[in-house]
N, CA, C and O atoms as a DFTB+ gen file, in Angstrom:
252 C
 N C O
     1  1     -41.019      96.358      64.370
     2  2     -42.002      97.141      63.641
     3  2     -41.834      96.875      62.148
     4  3     -40.720      96.968      61.633
     5  1     -42.926      96.544      61.437
     6  2     -42.843      96.246      60.012
     7  2     -43.538      97.330      59.198
     8  3     -44.429      98.028      59.683
     9  1     -43.108      97.449      57.964
    10  2     -43.683      98.439      57.053
    11  2     -44.993      97.894      56.486
    12  3     -45.054      96.727      56.100
    13  1     -46.032      98.712      56.429
    14  2     -47.327      98.284      55.901
    15  2     -47.261      98.009      54.402
    16  3     -47.868      97.049      53.926
    17  1     -46.544      98.823      53.661
    18  2     -46.436      98.672      52.208
    19  2     -44.973      98.711      51.796
    20  3     -44.459      99.773      51.446
    21  1     -44.292      97.562      51.833
    22  2     -42.885      97.580      51.414
    23  2     -42.767      97.930      49.929
    24  3     -43.682      97.683      49.142
    25  1     -41.639      98.503      49.569
    26  2     -41.399      98.876      48.171
    27  2     -41.335      97.623      47.303
    28  3     -40.731      96.629      47.707
    29  1     -41.953      97.652      46.105
    30  2     -41.865      96.501      45.212
    31  2     -40.427      96.315      44.731
    32  3     -39.691      97.290      44.582
    33  1     -40.022      95.055      44.487
    34  2     -38.650      94.823      44.046
    35  2     -38.396      95.372      42.639
    36  3     -39.288      95.341      41.792
    37  1     -37.189      95.870      42.390
    38  2     -36.846      96.365      41.054
    39  2     -36.615      95.196      40.093
    40  3     -36.135      94.135      40.490
    41  1     -36.964      95.413      38.827
    42  2     -36.781      94.402      37.776
    43  2     -36.319      95.095      36.497
    44  3     -36.399      96.318      36.378
    45  1     -35.835      94.301      35.546
    46  2     -35.545      94.772      34.185
    47  2     -36.552      94.117      33.255
    48  3     -36.797      92.915      33.357
    49  1     -37.141      94.892      32.345
    50  2     -38.109      94.394      31.371
    51  2     -37.557      94.660      29.980
    52  3     -37.122      95.774      29.686
    53  1     -37.571      93.638      29.117
    54  2     -37.152      93.801      27.729
    55  2     -38.399      94.009      26.877
    56  3     -39.276      93.146      26.828
    57  1     -38.474      95.154      26.209
    58  2     -39.605      95.483      25.350
    59  2     -39.478      94.766      24.006
    60  3     -38.391      94.310      23.652
    61  1     -40.590      94.658      23.245
    62  2     -40.539      93.945      21.959
    63  2     -39.488      94.462      20.986
    64  3     -38.989      93.697      20.161
    65  1     -39.138      95.758      21.064
    66  2     -38.135      96.305      20.144
    67  2     -36.712      96.143      20.667
    68  3     -35.767      96.635      20.050
    69  1     -36.549      95.444      21.821
    70  2     -35.221      95.178      22.352
    71  2     -34.749      96.132      23.431
    72  3     -33.729      95.874      24.070
    73  1     -35.468      97.236      23.654
    74  2     -35.082      98.160      24.714
    75  2     -35.230      97.476      26.074
    76  3     -36.149      96.683      26.280
    77  1     -34.328      97.785      26.991
    78  2     -34.436      97.286      28.358
    79  2     -34.751      98.462      29.272
    80  3     -34.046      99.472      29.262
    81  1     -35.804      98.329      30.054
    82  2     -36.209      99.395      30.963
    83  2     -36.328      98.832      32.374
    84  3     -36.627      97.654      32.565
    85  1     -36.092      99.682      33.340
    86  2     -36.186      99.283      34.741
    87  2     -37.605      99.542      35.234
    88  3     -38.214     100.558      34.899
    89  1     -38.119      98.622      36.026
    90  2     -39.467      98.763      36.562
    91  2     -39.560      98.152      37.948
    92  3     -38.546      97.891      38.594
    93  1     -40.798      97.924      38.400
    94  2     -41.053      97.298      39.688
    95  2     -42.020      96.134      39.483
    96  3     -42.917      96.203      38.643
    97  1     -41.833      95.068      40.254
    98  2     -42.718      93.906      40.210
    99  2     -43.743      94.031      41.325
   100  3     -43.384      94.048      42.502
   101  1     -45.029      94.120      40.959
   102  2     -46.096      94.271      41.943
   103  2     -46.805      92.962      42.249
   104  3     -47.237      92.745      43.381
   105  1     -46.930      92.092      41.264
   106  2     -47.709      90.872      41.461
   107  2     -47.322      89.836      40.423
   108  3     -46.874      90.175      39.327
   109  1     -47.500      88.567      40.779
   110  2     -47.256      87.459      39.845
   111  2     -48.474      86.548      39.909
   112  3     -48.927      86.199      40.999
   113  1     -49.012      86.157      38.749
   114  2     -50.185      85.278      38.694
   115  2     -49.905      84.101      37.767
   116  3     -49.342      84.263      36.685
   117  1     -50.306      82.922      38.210
   118  2     -50.209      81.751      37.348
   119  2     -51.564      81.534      36.686
   120  3     -52.584      81.451      37.370
   121  1     -51.579      81.442      35.356
   122  2     -52.814      81.262      34.613
   123  2     -53.230      79.802      34.631
   124  3     -52.384      78.916      34.748
   125  1     -54.532      79.544      34.516
   126  2     -55.078      78.187      34.568
   127  2     -54.509      77.292      33.478
   128  3     -54.315      76.098      33.705
   129  1     -54.242      77.834      32.325
   130  2     -53.722      77.045      31.207
   131  2     -52.203      76.912      31.240
   132  3     -51.604      76.337      30.332
   133  1     -51.592      77.440      32.281
   134  2     -50.141      77.374      32.413
   135  2     -49.492      78.710      32.110
   136  3     -50.090      79.572      31.466
   137  1     -48.294      78.869      32.566
   138  2     -47.551      80.110      32.347
   139  2     -47.844      81.128      33.433
   140  3     -48.710      80.928      34.285
   141  1     -47.104      82.219      33.382
   142  2     -47.203      83.276      34.379
   143  2     -47.427      84.613      33.715
   144  3     -46.975      84.845      32.594
   145  1     -48.127      85.493      34.408
   146  2     -48.260      86.893      34.012
   147  2     -47.789      87.721      35.195
   148  3     -47.992      87.341      36.348
   149  1     -47.164      88.848      34.909
   150  2     -46.578      89.692      35.939
   151  2     -47.169      91.087      35.855
   152  3     -47.242      91.671      34.774
   153  1     -47.593      91.626      36.998
   154  2     -48.040      93.012      37.053
   155  2     -46.810      93.849      37.368
   156  3     -46.251      93.770      38.462
   157  1     -46.400      94.654      36.392
   158  2     -45.180      95.438      36.533
   159  2     -45.503      96.924      36.427
   160  3     -46.487      97.314      35.798
   161  1     -44.675      97.735      37.041
   162  2     -44.794      99.184      36.931
   163  2     -43.622      99.715      36.131
   164  3     -42.468      99.418      36.439
   165  1     -43.913     100.498      35.105
   166  2     -42.876     101.069      34.236
   167  2     -43.092     102.569      34.102
   168  3     -44.229     103.039      34.076
   169  1     -42.007     103.313      34.019
   170  2     -42.101     104.736      33.707
   171  2     -42.406     104.863      32.223
   172  3     -41.690     104.294      31.399
   173  1     -43.445     105.589      31.867
   174  2     -43.856     105.724      30.468
   175  2     -43.792     107.191      30.051
   176  3     -43.940     108.089      30.880
   177  1     -43.573     107.417      28.779
   178  2     -43.561     108.770      28.247
   179  2     -43.976     108.742      26.797
   180  3     -43.959     107.697      26.146
   181  1     -44.349     109.906      26.299
   182  2     -44.728     110.045      24.892
   183  2     -44.281     111.407      24.398
   184  3     -44.356     112.393      25.131
   185  1     -43.822     111.466      23.175
   186  2     -43.466     112.727      22.528
   187  2     -44.575     113.094      21.554
   188  3     -44.951     112.295      20.696
   189  1     -45.090     114.302      21.694
   190  2     -46.093     114.813      20.767
   191  2     -45.637     116.185      20.304
   192  3     -45.889     117.192      20.966
   193  1     -44.974     116.216      19.181
   194  2     -44.428     117.473      18.703
   195  2     -43.301     117.925      19.612
   196  3     -42.317     117.210      19.801
   197  1     -43.451     119.122      20.176
   198  2     -42.434     119.659      21.075
   199  2     -42.702     119.318      22.540
   200  3     -41.929     119.708      23.415
   201  1     -43.785     118.598      22.813
   202  2     -44.158     118.297      24.192
   203  2     -43.808     116.859      24.557
   204  3     -43.941     115.945      23.743
   205  1     -43.355     116.677      25.804
   206  2     -43.133     115.343      26.361
   207  2     -44.125     115.131      27.473
   208  3     -44.314     116.008      28.317
   209  1     -44.766     113.972      27.487
   210  2     -45.731     113.636      28.528
   211  2     -45.187     112.456      29.320
   212  3     -44.852     111.421      28.746
   213  1     -45.098     112.611      30.648
   214  2     -44.563     111.570      31.528
   215  2     -45.649     110.991      32.401
   216  3     -46.520     111.712      32.889
   217  1     -45.598     109.705      32.596
   218  2     -46.403     109.020      33.595
   219  2     -45.400     108.233      34.409
   220  3     -44.838     107.258      33.911
   221  1     -45.161     108.628      35.641
   222  2     -44.083     108.072      36.449
   223  2     -44.140     106.553      36.597
   224  3     -43.099     105.897      36.549
   225  1     -45.329     105.980      36.775
   226  2     -45.380     104.545      37.015
   227  2     -46.689     103.986      36.494
   228  3     -47.704     104.015      37.189
   229  1     -46.668     103.481      35.283
   230  2     -47.830     102.878      34.663
   231  2     -47.796     101.387      34.927
   232  3     -46.791     100.740      34.633
   233  1     -48.860     100.820      35.472
   234  2     -48.904      99.382      35.761
   235  2     -49.583      98.630      34.629
   236  3     -50.614      99.062      34.113
   237  1     -48.989      97.489      34.244
   238  2     -49.542      96.664      33.187
   239  2     -49.127      95.219      33.397
   240  3     -48.143      94.941      34.082
   241  1     -49.887      94.292      32.801
   242  2     -49.543      92.869      32.874
   243  2     -48.634      92.514      31.704
   244  3     -48.860      92.947      30.574
   245  1     -47.610      91.727      31.985
   246  2     -46.653      91.297      30.960
   247  2     -46.432      89.798      31.088
   248  3     -46.424      89.264      32.197
   249  1     -46.250      89.106      29.948
   250  2     -45.975      87.653      30.021
   251  2     -44.556      87.381      30.494
   252  3     -44.156      86.222      30.612
């Protein structure tokens, strides 16, 4: 018996400011002009004054 939707593999992503965050790899695409783009899921948050806003898994493309 196989799982219909296996869990995406865990990855580490280095942000432009040097922070390393853990995420999930959902998809990999090779562009026509060369190179790869990756659809990754990352936990995102924002501070607005005294409030913190969480988005558990935001998906975005990364080079």
